[in-house]
Amino acid sequence: MEQNMPHVKLTVSLAISLTPEHRERCLHCIESRLAASPGIRQARVLAQPSAEGGNGRYLVELEYDPSELSRAQINDYLRHAGGCLAVAKVPPVDAQTPGPQMPGWLALGVRSPDVVLAVLAGIFLAGGWTAHLMKGPESVRLALVIASYVCGAWFPAFELWHTISKFRVDIDLLMFAAAFGAASLGHYEEGAMLLFLFSLGGAGERLAMDRARRAIEALTALAPKTATLLLPDGKTRQIPVEELRVGDKVLVRPGDQVPSDGRIETGSSSINQAPITGESTPVDKGPGDEVFAGTINGQGMLTVTVSKPASDTTLAKVIRMVQEAQASKSPTQLFTDRVERIYVPLVLVATAALVVLPPLLHLIPRQESGALWKGWFYQAMAFLTAASPCALAIGTPAAVLSGIARAARGGMLVKGGVHLENLGRVRAVAFDKTGTLTRGRPEVTDLIAVGNGMNELQLLEIAAAIERGSKHPIAQAIVAEADARRCPYSVAGDVEQTPGFGIRGTIAGRRITIGKLAMFPAALDGREAIAGRIADLESQGRSTVVVADDQCVLGAIGLADRPRDGVAEMIADLHTLGIRKTIMLTGDNARTAAAVCRSIGIDEYLADLLPEEKRDKVAELDTHYGRVAMVGDGINDAAAMATATVGIAVGGATGTGSDVALETADIALLANDMGKLPEAIGVSRFARRIVIQNLFLALGVICVVAPLAALGRTDIWLAVLLHEGSTVVVVLNSLRILAYRAPRRRAGL
């Protein structure tokens, strides 16, 4: 029974004090220590927005077996892992508050002491080298070199001690062994240069990763802090957004941020949704339209009814999910982590072998053993430096983080490195039709009046009177068309709706029925005459309903769910990117599906599908093409999206299915812009190319320089330059992803 007990997921908030220069290593260590605890299957540590500079609250996600662990034991693990337990819930998202301003150099020293000490290490090293070259006093030279050692080793030494105390070995140990090994042979400047470049590379790596994080954490600055609450007596009051309750009315003035998700009660304006969805132009909105926290009001005054608390807004969910995405690792990153755990001890063993084996194997003549042993020891230190996998360790996470940040900035929420990597490998894309490729709402396109004395407006008036109380999309489209044409307002009575068949009602004593042609008897007057025209409309992708009374057919109404703007260009862009197959999976009829496919240029369609049939087709595509993406609205496509390699939801911050889209999809395109799909694939492929480049560079330097160092063909200083240089190059290469620009849309050419 215990073996079948499901694992439980728990999220807690910890108060952890970490300096910026130690944050990455310490958080990784906390994760590793928790994951190694008995009963815990998985552990992740996520920085909350308030954890500025490393200090603050961190979310710890645990997956554990309740049959092996109690909550008291978990609390004990957490306390020993690096913090004190506070509350077992996710706290509300809060924006960062900027601290007091300080002079530039003082601010740099407080916020980035690792950078300051690395620079000082370089200055002291340059001074010591100058003293050596100019034949200055030996004491001055040694003092400057020792100062360089202290500055360069200061922060790495703390990390080394932290690692050794946990009985683990990593890159820090390799660097210290090489630096002090060189010093033991009298090569003080070379050892100091190693520590200087190692500390400088570590500081630069942190700054680069912080830059990528700032692109993500900029989302937190979008969260408004206060709202203008509209009181029942008409007065207003400023309150924190956390105090807003569902149903409250807030006033949004021109230029203000919308404080919470809600619906417009009064007023109209253009809303800048770019901070959330990445849409380049403001969206006109009026009464009844939905608005989102963090978006910016244009010129109009709005009254908005709050629909969600501050902790549950679309913006808050996006922030939480992006933070979770930062902590998740791609398959490549997991692979390099496993390699590093095995590789570092092997390097230490190989280094020891270079030092010990030559005397044991009599490779050194006894009379020359002292001098030659020093030569072998020097070669071993050069090998140790060259073989250290610094660039290998940082290349993948830096690229993944930059890719997630770039996608988030463009309104594309990627929920982890695994999905970022998989999206770049997709070779087939399946689409839902309604609400994904099409607008999701039918519009009246044709009015056919055939009854005696009946014209189009009269037909529309009768149909609208019957349909006015219905929530069906076709009914709403007919009513909207009647209102747009200013048809006279008629009232129907005795309205009865039968799902799947149609709707009936009475107008001025006449019993009117609206429904599919098949539900009317063949003998009904006018049915045969209108059947051919209905077939023509359906062959063009139209949906049709027939309007009739008890004696004859009055007419028919054609409706179409039009393709979204830019869908045809998006399909063409996917083919340009090398996507081998695009297919539409729909529950609609074959004629409608064929018409949509012809209009947008999609390769293939399958119609009349049930949700489970969509899922099976996605599985078949995955088998045939290797990797497939399923694009849908996140509601009725959940099974197919879960089966696909990557599930993608469209309109995660603008559609009625936004909550489901954000929760269920691997990737959410927050805007209703299908052009974001090729852009997301482009970001993913660019990030994947960067990861491959980083791996080849890191492994190439190790494979070339390490053997040369072992054979005595490379000095320590050259090994240091190549080793640290490759680390800097992979970090800078990863930052290129932040500057990725999508190719211009075809419509704009």
XYZ file of C-alpha atoms in Angstrom:
749
model
C 0.000 0.000 0.000
C 2.758 2.411 0.890
C 4.393 1.930 -2.472
C 1.204 3.042 -4.208
C 0.748 6.136 -2.068
C 1.045 9.220 -4.308
C 3.785 11.727 -3.747
C 2.709 15.018 -2.212
C 3.803 18.434 -3.473
C 4.431 21.162 -0.913
C 5.418 24.802 -1.374
C 6.864 26.750 1.554
C 8.466 30.162 1.946
C 11.906 30.440 3.548
C 13.790 33.453 4.842
C 17.342 32.961 3.563
C 20.186 35.458 3.787
C 22.486 35.154 0.777
C 24.965 37.608 -0.654
C 24.664 38.095 -4.427
C 28.020 36.551 -5.157
C 27.113 33.354 -3.255
C 23.461 33.089 -4.264
C 23.727 30.728 -7.235
C 26.068 28.271 -5.550
C 24.170 28.288 -2.245
C 20.758 27.803 -3.804
C 22.122 24.917 -5.876
C 23.609 23.422 -2.715
C 20.313 23.786 -0.822
C 18.482 22.050 -3.668
C 21.010 19.219 -3.742
C 20.924 18.757 0.020
C 17.129 18.650 0.154
C 16.903 16.290 -2.833
C 19.353 13.933 -1.120
C 17.233 13.794 2.060
C 15.394 10.486 2.613
C 11.817 10.575 1.376
C 12.191 13.702 -0.778
C 11.900 12.967 -4.494
C 12.477 16.446 -5.906
C 13.370 19.914 -4.618
C 13.481 23.330 -6.280
C 14.319 26.763 -4.860
C 12.755 29.814 -6.525
C 13.657 33.426 -5.743
C 10.630 35.592 -5.000
C 10.509 39.104 -6.455
C 11.361 40.575 -3.061
C 14.619 38.595 -2.863
C 16.667 41.485 -4.198
C 20.394 41.046 -4.064
C 19.991 37.529 -2.699
C 18.450 38.426 0.666
C 14.759 37.809 1.229
C 12.195 35.064 0.798
C 12.615 32.021 -1.397
C 9.960 29.536 -2.431
C 10.969 25.922 -1.888
C 8.979 23.318 -3.814
C 9.210 19.770 -2.507
C 7.815 16.501 -3.797
C 7.921 13.895 -1.043
C 6.535 10.533 0.010
C 4.184 11.010 3.012
C 4.694 7.395 4.008
C 8.365 8.140 4.701
C 8.276 11.735 5.933
C 6.221 13.760 8.380
C 5.783 17.524 8.218
C 7.939 17.872 11.331
C 10.797 16.040 9.594
C 10.391 18.246 6.521
C 10.578 21.362 8.690
C 13.771 20.021 10.246
C 15.286 19.386 6.800
C 14.405 22.921 5.736
C 15.995 24.516 8.788
C 19.202 22.575 8.320
C 19.228 23.230 4.571
C 19.701 26.944 4.903
C 16.754 28.881 6.287
C 13.970 29.112 8.838
C 10.456 27.934 8.047
C 7.946 30.755 7.824
C 4.604 30.002 6.185
C 3.454 26.999 4.194
C 1.785 28.924 1.398
C 2.676 30.991 -1.641
C 2.712 34.658 -0.582
C 1.203 37.350 -2.818
C 3.351 38.762 -5.589
C 4.837 42.108 -4.628
C 6.848 44.585 -6.623
C 10.395 45.434 -5.756
C 10.989 48.699 -3.929
C 14.153 50.509 -4.948
C 16.560 51.202 -2.124
C 18.228 54.508 -1.273
C 20.520 55.978 -3.884
C 24.269 55.801 -3.224
C 27.309 57.160 -5.048
C 28.394 54.968 -7.952
C 31.574 53.438 -6.480
C 29.984 52.925 -3.057
C 26.936 51.304 -4.644
C 29.195 49.002 -6.668
C 31.096 48.011 -3.528
C 27.912 47.246 -1.604
C 26.033 45.469 -4.377
C 28.947 43.778 -6.142
C 31.867 43.311 -3.750
C 32.986 40.319 -5.806
C 33.565 42.638 -8.775
C 35.538 45.105 -6.640
C 37.773 42.399 -5.162
C 38.362 40.839 -8.588
C 39.457 44.220 -9.963
C 41.729 44.782 -6.949
C 43.237 41.329 -7.508
C 44.092 42.372 -11.055
C 45.595 45.677 -9.912
C 47.779 43.999 -7.288
C 48.820 41.323 -9.792
C 49.829 43.977 -12.325
C 51.815 45.735 -9.604
C 53.596 42.541 -8.587
C 54.443 41.682 -12.187
C 55.746 45.188 -12.766
C 57.930 44.949 -9.664
C 59.285 41.616 -10.907
C 60.055 42.901 -14.422
C 61.689 46.097 -13.118
C 63.852 44.157 -10.630
C 62.185 45.876 -7.703
C 62.432 44.778 -4.068
C 61.403 41.163 -3.640
C 59.385 42.043 -0.546
C 57.260 44.519 -2.543
C 56.680 41.948 -5.261
C 55.617 39.268 -2.756
C 53.368 41.677 -0.843
C 51.533 42.687 -4.010
C 51.184 39.096 -5.212
C 49.918 37.955 -1.798
C 47.380 40.800 -1.833
C 46.284 39.615 -5.279
C 45.917 36.070 -3.933
C 43.784 37.269 -1.013
C 41.477 39.420 -3.160
C 41.122 36.807 -5.889
C 40.523 33.954 -3.466
C 38.242 35.754 -1.009
C 34.769 34.827 -2.269
C 35.747 31.564 -4.020
C 37.293 30.451 -0.697
C 33.958 30.772 1.094
C 32.269 28.714 -1.606
C 35.066 26.131 -1.446
C 34.667 25.796 2.318
C 30.912 25.454 1.947
C 31.387 22.709 -0.640
C 34.045 20.778 1.270
C 31.970 20.918 4.459
C 29.280 18.993 2.551
C 31.879 16.408 1.447
C 31.564 17.424 -2.188
C 34.098 18.461 -4.794
C 33.550 20.948 -7.579
C 35.313 23.455 -9.820
C 36.409 25.704 -6.932
C 38.594 22.933 -5.535
C 40.263 22.417 -8.917
C 41.071 26.121 -9.257
C 42.465 26.467 -5.729
C 44.577 23.339 -6.099
C 46.080 24.661 -9.344
C 46.691 28.181 -7.975
C 48.395 27.120 -4.770
C 50.192 24.289 -6.531
C 51.754 26.871 -8.851
C 52.668 29.013 -5.849
C 54.370 26.055 -4.163
C 56.680 25.839 -7.179
C 57.488 29.551 -7.013
C 55.229 30.555 -9.911
C 53.436 33.140 -7.778
C 52.284 35.408 -10.575
C 50.763 32.542 -12.561
C 48.818 31.307 -9.533
C 47.646 34.844 -8.775
C 46.586 35.302 -12.400
C 44.541 32.107 -12.192
C 42.675 33.312 -9.095
C 42.262 36.806 -10.545
C 40.724 35.546 -13.781
C 38.669 32.909 -11.948
C 37.187 35.491 -9.570
C 36.696 37.969 -12.412
C 34.979 35.308 -14.507
C 32.744 34.350 -11.575
C 31.770 37.984 -10.991
C 31.113 38.513 -14.691
C 29.077 35.327 -14.826
C 26.917 36.534 -11.933
C 26.416 39.951 -13.526
C 25.464 38.346 -16.835
C 22.985 35.981 -15.177
C 21.560 38.906 -13.202
C 21.054 40.771 -16.462
C 19.064 37.879 -17.862
C 17.064 37.687 -14.630
C 16.333 41.392 -14.680
C 14.661 40.911 -18.053
C 12.337 38.454 -16.302
C 12.008 40.267 -12.980
C 11.017 43.450 -14.820
C 7.582 41.809 -14.863
C 7.312 42.415 -11.116
C 7.652 46.156 -11.628
C 4.439 46.025 -13.668
C 2.390 45.017 -10.638
C 0.549 48.157 -9.397
C 0.875 48.896 -5.698
C -2.258 50.963 -5.124
C -5.768 51.249 -6.526
C -8.341 54.042 -6.535
C -11.342 52.391 -4.873
C -14.720 53.850 -5.861
C -16.922 54.067 -2.752
C -20.745 53.732 -2.805
C -21.174 57.465 -2.095
C -19.146 58.347 -5.196
C -15.981 59.279 -3.307
C -12.624 57.593 -3.933
C -9.915 56.220 -1.667
C -6.370 54.984 -2.367
C -5.792 51.468 -1.035
C -3.104 48.778 -1.552
C -4.052 46.393 -4.354
C -3.844 43.489 -1.886
C -6.944 44.900 -0.152
C -9.079 44.761 -3.299
C -11.882 42.225 -3.228
C -13.818 40.620 -6.061
C -16.714 42.923 -6.950
C -15.000 46.146 -5.870
C -15.187 49.038 -8.316
C -11.995 50.952 -9.079
C -11.389 54.149 -11.002
C -8.646 54.010 -13.658
C -7.574 57.461 -14.815
C -5.797 58.185 -18.121
C -2.189 57.004 -17.943
C -2.792 54.831 -14.859
C -2.067 51.133 -14.599
C -5.052 48.840 -14.288
C -4.762 47.631 -10.661
C -6.359 44.190 -11.049
C -8.046 41.926 -13.554
C -11.645 42.980 -14.128
C -14.345 44.144 -16.527
C -15.062 47.676 -17.659
C -18.343 49.004 -16.252
C -18.285 52.491 -17.733
C -16.030 54.375 -20.104
C -13.957 53.424 -23.115
C -10.272 53.785 -23.866
C -7.316 52.246 -25.642
C -5.384 49.873 -23.391
C -1.657 49.280 -23.824
C -1.306 45.531 -23.208
C 2.308 45.327 -24.414
C 3.743 44.763 -20.901
C 1.683 41.566 -20.586
C 1.009 40.291 -24.101
C 3.743 41.934 -26.180
C 1.136 43.442 -28.548
C 2.658 46.412 -30.323
C -0.502 48.529 -30.606
C -3.058 49.520 -27.932
C -6.386 47.675 -27.922
C -9.664 49.629 -27.900
C -11.937 48.499 -25.071
C -15.314 49.521 -23.719
C -18.072 48.397 -21.331
C -18.075 44.636 -20.803
C -14.520 44.115 -22.051
C -11.920 42.451 -19.856
C -8.799 44.295 -18.684
C -5.693 42.967 -16.934
C -3.533 44.093 -14.043
C -0.388 45.930 -15.109
C -1.754 47.136 -18.457
C -1.815 50.895 -19.056
C -4.921 52.976 -19.667
C -4.898 55.431 -22.565
C -6.926 58.645 -22.750
C -10.298 57.581 -21.325
C -11.593 57.410 -17.753
C -12.648 53.866 -16.804
C -14.645 52.279 -14.024
C -13.587 48.645 -13.623
C -15.211 45.903 -11.548
C -12.535 43.676 -9.984
C -12.851 40.004 -10.977
C -9.749 38.557 -9.278
C -7.719 39.291 -6.136
C -4.189 40.652 -6.579
C -2.582 37.275 -5.877
C -4.582 35.564 -8.635
C -4.332 38.025 -11.534
C -2.982 37.015 -14.917
C 0.159 39.072 -14.216
C 0.711 37.355 -10.856
C 0.376 33.936 -12.483
C 2.783 34.870 -15.260
C 5.362 36.056 -12.706
C 5.078 32.869 -10.645
C 5.305 30.618 -13.682
C 8.314 32.427 -15.123
C 10.065 32.084 -11.756
C 9.335 28.361 -11.814
C 10.644 28.190 -15.376
C 13.956 29.706 -14.223
C 14.433 26.843 -11.784
C 13.556 24.042 -14.191
C 16.409 22.523 -16.156
C 16.589 21.483 -19.778
C 17.688 17.942 -20.726
C 21.056 19.317 -21.855
C 21.549 21.083 -18.536
C 20.650 17.942 -16.580
C 23.157 16.016 -18.701
C 25.972 18.521 -18.078
C 25.185 18.479 -14.341
C 25.556 14.688 -14.285
C 28.786 14.903 -16.291
C 30.209 17.512 -13.918
C 29.516 15.362 -10.847
C 31.544 12.518 -12.378
C 34.069 14.590 -14.294
C 35.465 16.743 -11.446
C 36.631 13.779 -9.310
C 38.155 12.183 -12.422
C 40.166 15.356 -13.089
C 41.486 15.276 -9.522
C 42.466 11.618 -9.932
C 44.189 12.327 -13.271
C 46.068 15.272 -11.740
C 47.243 13.151 -8.839
C 48.353 10.485 -11.308
C 50.478 13.029 -13.205
C 52.218 13.918 -9.954
C 52.629 10.438 -8.459
C 53.018 7.971 -11.327
C 56.235 9.274 -12.982
C 58.402 8.478 -9.895
C 56.628 5.177 -9.304
C 57.077 4.110 -12.927
C 60.702 5.322 -12.913
C 60.008 7.879 -15.633
C 62.258 10.268 -13.698
C 65.962 9.399 -13.242
C 66.782 9.198 -9.523
C 69.598 11.740 -9.757
C 67.266 14.264 -11.460
C 64.157 13.407 -9.526
C 63.857 16.732 -7.675
C 63.925 19.039 -10.701
C 61.963 16.771 -12.997
C 59.348 16.059 -10.340
C 58.741 19.806 -10.142
C 58.292 19.817 -13.909
C 55.694 17.053 -13.719
C 53.967 18.848 -10.851
C 53.868 22.042 -12.933
C 52.397 20.095 -15.863
C 49.793 18.619 -13.527
C 48.750 22.097 -12.334
C 48.467 23.303 -15.935
C 46.395 20.203 -16.750
C 44.187 20.809 -13.711
C 43.511 24.366 -14.876
C 42.799 23.424 -18.484
C 40.551 20.488 -17.584
C 38.280 22.424 -15.200
C 34.745 22.486 -16.699
C 33.768 26.073 -15.826
C 32.541 26.945 -19.323
C 30.768 23.591 -19.596
C 28.923 24.190 -16.321
C 27.686 27.707 -17.132
C 27.084 27.508 -20.893
C 23.700 25.754 -20.842
C 21.970 27.467 -17.863
C 23.029 30.902 -19.108
C 21.541 30.207 -22.546
C 18.328 28.696 -21.158
C 17.763 31.592 -18.761
C 18.379 34.128 -21.529
C 15.972 32.268 -23.828
C 13.195 32.229 -21.223
C 13.797 35.925 -20.510
C 13.681 36.871 -24.204
C 10.481 34.905 -24.723
C 8.798 36.473 -21.675
C 9.717 39.943 -22.897
C 7.900 39.195 -26.171
C 4.726 37.905 -24.533
C 5.647 34.217 -24.801
C 5.562 32.327 -21.505
C 7.882 29.299 -21.673
C 7.466 27.167 -18.567
C 10.943 25.700 -18.382
C 14.142 24.796 -20.145
C 12.822 21.419 -21.287
C 9.995 23.089 -23.228
C 12.321 25.738 -24.645
C 14.615 23.006 -25.936
C 11.802 20.796 -27.252
C 10.095 23.626 -29.145
C 13.223 24.145 -31.209
C 13.119 20.502 -32.314
C 9.455 20.429 -33.387
C 8.905 19.220 -36.955
C 5.091 19.122 -37.084
C 2.471 21.511 -35.691
C -1.175 20.589 -35.095
C -3.827 23.266 -34.577
C -7.293 23.381 -33.135
C -9.628 25.402 -35.380
C -12.178 27.300 -33.339
C -10.595 30.047 -31.264
C -7.093 29.157 -32.434
C -6.933 29.503 -36.209
C -10.286 31.267 -36.306
C -11.633 34.077 -34.156
C -13.827 31.753 -32.143
C -17.007 33.730 -32.727
C -19.272 33.320 -35.781
C -20.398 36.334 -37.807
C -23.423 36.609 -40.082
C -22.308 36.519 -43.712
C -25.454 35.678 -45.703
C -29.204 36.317 -45.384
C -31.490 34.351 -47.729
C -35.188 35.258 -47.529
C -37.572 32.911 -49.403
C -40.937 33.306 -47.638
C -43.776 35.189 -49.305
C -43.232 38.925 -48.823
C -40.167 38.291 -46.639
C -37.034 40.426 -47.015
C -33.590 40.107 -45.405
C -34.197 42.624 -42.598
C -37.513 41.011 -41.673
C -35.849 37.595 -41.613
C -33.084 38.960 -39.372
C -35.628 40.686 -37.086
C -37.587 37.473 -36.567
C -34.467 35.385 -35.941
C -33.028 37.943 -33.499
C -36.270 38.071 -31.512
C -36.170 34.293 -31.002
C -32.415 34.116 -30.303
C -32.073 37.202 -28.075
C -32.091 35.336 -24.779
C -29.779 32.514 -25.897
C -26.095 32.265 -24.957
C -25.212 30.138 -27.988
C -22.481 31.755 -30.166
C -24.675 31.550 -33.293
C -27.543 33.213 -31.441
C -25.287 35.987 -30.202
C -23.960 36.539 -33.745
C -27.508 36.889 -35.128
C -28.510 39.340 -32.380
C -25.316 41.367 -32.897
C -25.995 41.615 -36.641
C -29.595 42.720 -36.013
C -28.425 45.392 -33.590
C -25.758 46.566 -36.031
C -28.405 46.937 -38.768
C -30.791 48.659 -36.316
C -33.574 46.155 -36.899
C -36.836 46.821 -35.024
C -36.839 45.187 -31.585
C -39.411 42.389 -31.393
C -40.263 40.302 -28.348
C -40.740 36.540 -28.551
C -42.621 34.399 -26.082
C -42.667 30.723 -25.105
C -39.016 30.345 -26.152
C -37.719 26.779 -25.843
C -34.183 25.680 -26.675
C -33.219 22.078 -27.356
C -29.413 21.633 -27.353
C -28.206 20.098 -30.602
C -31.497 20.686 -32.419
C -32.509 24.332 -32.319
C -34.739 26.914 -30.693
C -38.476 27.695 -30.891
C -40.585 30.682 -29.917
C -43.735 32.627 -30.666
C -43.923 36.052 -32.338
C -47.323 37.683 -32.845
C -49.024 34.299 -32.657
C -46.688 32.614 -35.168
C -44.652 29.644 -33.983
C -41.076 30.138 -35.286
C -38.382 27.450 -35.354
C -34.662 28.015 -35.986
C -32.279 25.123 -36.521
C -30.383 22.926 -38.941
C -32.035 21.995 -42.236
C -32.112 18.314 -41.271
C -34.539 18.919 -38.390
C -37.320 20.160 -40.706
C -39.647 17.691 -42.457
C -39.044 17.147 -46.161
C -42.628 18.093 -46.968
C -42.318 21.589 -45.467
C -42.998 24.222 -48.098
C -39.786 25.824 -49.380
C -37.407 23.274 -47.814
C -36.348 21.697 -51.095
C -35.882 25.088 -52.769
C -33.484 26.364 -50.129
C -31.509 23.114 -49.720
C -29.328 23.799 -52.776
C -28.402 27.291 -51.609
C -27.522 25.966 -48.157
C -25.257 23.350 -49.754
C -23.470 26.120 -51.676
C -22.890 28.111 -48.479
C -21.587 25.076 -46.580
C -19.205 24.256 -49.435
C -17.681 27.700 -48.810
C -17.163 26.907 -45.139
C -20.303 28.620 -43.854
C -22.464 27.330 -41.028
C -26.194 27.682 -41.701
C -29.469 27.817 -39.789
C -32.970 27.722 -41.251
C -35.830 29.948 -40.059
C -39.351 28.558 -40.555
C -42.880 28.741 -39.215
C -45.386 25.919 -39.125
C -46.354 26.362 -42.796
C -43.150 27.167 -44.701
C -39.476 28.016 -44.678
C -38.922 31.761 -44.239
C -35.237 31.778 -45.079
C -31.718 30.800 -44.065
C -28.827 32.564 -42.378
C -25.191 31.834 -43.219
C -22.472 32.363 -40.633
C -18.707 31.964 -40.667
C -16.009 31.855 -38.040
C -13.414 33.898 -39.889
C -9.682 33.114 -39.650
C -7.674 35.287 -37.289
C -5.723 38.142 -38.794
C -2.249 37.019 -39.824
C -2.933 33.267 -39.660
C -2.071 32.670 -43.329
C 1.217 34.543 -42.899
C 1.935 32.526 -39.749
C 1.470 29.218 -41.590
C 3.784 30.426 -44.370
C 6.376 31.472 -41.766
C 6.242 27.999 -40.183
C 6.946 26.381 -43.547
C 9.829 28.813 -44.056
C 11.229 27.715 -40.690
C 11.285 24.124 -41.950
C 8.171 22.775 -40.222
C 7.412 19.701 -42.311
C 3.722 19.308 -41.502
C 0.893 21.625 -40.449
C -2.461 20.030 -39.735
C -5.798 21.260 -38.389
C -7.727 19.020 -35.990
C -11.357 20.051 -35.532
C -14.704 18.761 -34.422
C -16.385 20.846 -37.131
C -17.705 19.392 -40.389
C -15.408 18.543 -43.289
C -16.694 21.226 -45.665
C -16.096 24.016 -43.156
C -12.677 22.615 -42.283
C -11.697 22.379 -45.956
C -12.702 25.987 -46.595
C -10.618 27.227 -43.656
C -7.613 25.189 -44.798
C -7.821 26.586 -48.314
C -7.985 30.155 -47.053
C -4.937 29.945 -44.775
C -2.702 27.464 -46.617
C -2.509 24.711 -44.011
C -1.296 21.313 -45.268
C -4.044 18.993 -44.069
C -7.168 18.805 -41.936
C -9.095 16.160 -40.047
C -12.729 16.970 -39.261
C -15.518 15.625 -37.031
C -12.998 14.642 -34.337
C -13.792 13.990 -30.693
C -11.236 15.161 -28.080
C -9.833 11.643 -27.661
C -9.477 11.331 -31.449
C -7.468 14.565 -31.504
C -5.225 13.083 -28.829
C -4.702 9.885 -30.826
C -3.858 11.849 -33.974
C -1.282 13.922 -32.091
C 0.299 10.708 -30.811
C 0.419 9.406 -34.395
C 2.090 12.617 -35.599
C 4.619 12.348 -32.789
C 5.498 8.817 -33.874
C 5.862 9.832 -37.524
C 7.692 13.164 -37.190
C 9.542 12.705 -33.898
C 8.345 15.870 -32.175
C 5.021 17.658 -32.542
C 3.480 20.809 -31.068
C -0.255 21.114 -30.407
C -1.676 24.636 -30.482
C -5.078 25.177 -28.884
C -7.088 27.243 -26.448
C -6.131 25.154 -23.429
C -9.713 24.109 -22.631
C -11.153 21.377 -24.863
C -7.742 20.533 -26.326
C -6.160 19.585 -22.992
C -5.727 15.878 -23.818
C -4.127 16.565 -27.207
C -1.854 19.265 -25.751
C -0.728 16.917 -22.979
C 0.100 14.198 -25.536
C 2.143 16.524 -27.751
C 5.852 17.133 -27.220
C 4.947 20.771 -26.564
C 1.462 22.071 -25.761
C 0.952 25.710 -26.763
C -1.994 27.881 -25.696
C -2.916 31.030 -27.613
C -4.302 34.173 -25.979
C -3.273 33.201 -22.462
C -3.847 36.763 -21.224
C -6.673 37.875 -23.481
C -9.083 35.015 -24.056
C -11.891 33.613 -21.948
C -9.846 30.480 -21.395
C -6.842 32.356 -20.020
C -6.702 30.620 -16.638
C -6.773 27.152 -18.192
C -4.322 28.182 -20.898
C -1.791 29.468 -18.400
C -2.111 26.409 -16.163
C -2.182 23.540 -18.669
C 0.084 24.547 -21.542
C 3.852 24.142 -21.706
C 4.035 27.460 -23.545
C 1.442 30.257 -23.537
C 1.326 32.964 -26.203
C -0.168 35.727 -24.092
C -1.416 37.853 -27.001
C -4.003 36.914 -29.597
C -1.258 37.259 -32.210
C -0.514 34.034 -34.051
C 2.687 35.623 -35.350
C 4.138 34.929 -31.907
C 4.270 31.197 -32.696
C 7.016 31.422 -35.365
C 8.798 33.932 -33.131
C 8.699 31.505 -30.187
C 10.100 28.728 -32.378
C 12.778 31.137 -33.614
C 13.811 32.043 -30.049
C 13.912 28.352 -29.114
C 16.048 27.384 -32.108
C 18.405 30.301 -31.569
C 18.799 29.348 -27.900
C 19.446 25.730 -28.898
C 22.135 26.820 -31.377
C 23.757 28.890 -28.639
C 23.716 25.904 -26.253
C 25.391 23.712 -28.888
C 27.987 26.411 -29.636
C 28.740 26.762 -25.924
C 29.143 23.014 -25.468
C 31.437 22.672 -28.481
C 33.581 25.598 -27.341
C 33.837 24.380 -23.752
C 34.591 20.782 -24.706
C 36.917 21.877 -27.512
C 39.085 23.948 -25.173
C 39.259 21.080 -22.684
C 40.000 18.426 -25.314
C 42.783 20.476 -26.932
C 44.427 22.309 -24.040
C 44.241 19.633 -21.324
C 46.272 16.997 -23.256
C 48.820 19.638 -24.282
C 49.166 20.686 -20.653
C 49.596 17.075 -19.527
C 52.388 16.659 -22.094
C 54.119 19.825 -20.929
C 53.337 21.799 -24.103
C 51.311 24.510 -22.337
C 52.261 26.785 -19.442
C 49.855 27.563 -16.622
C 49.359 31.165 -17.729
C 48.226 30.063 -21.211
C 45.941 27.383 -19.767
C 44.451 30.041 -17.479
C 43.815 32.462 -20.340
C 42.190 29.821 -22.538
C 40.166 28.351 -19.676
C 38.785 31.624 -18.328
C 38.502 33.084 -21.807
C 36.198 30.265 -22.876
C 34.026 30.889 -19.797
C 33.657 34.567 -20.656
C 32.902 33.757 -24.287
C 30.082 31.294 -23.493
C 28.453 33.774 -21.097
C 28.598 36.612 -23.627
C 27.409 34.248 -26.343
C 24.392 33.334 -24.204
C 23.466 36.986 -23.717
C 23.056 37.293 -27.497
C 19.709 35.542 -27.070
C 18.331 38.587 -25.247
C 18.914 40.615 -28.417
C 17.176 38.092 -30.709
C 14.974 39.768 -33.308
C 12.220 37.903 -35.083
C 12.264 38.094 -38.902
C 9.903 40.711 -40.247
C 6.377 39.492 -40.780
C 5.438 38.827 -44.381
C 2.546 41.231 -44.145
C 4.972 44.016 -43.469
C 7.205 43.363 -46.463
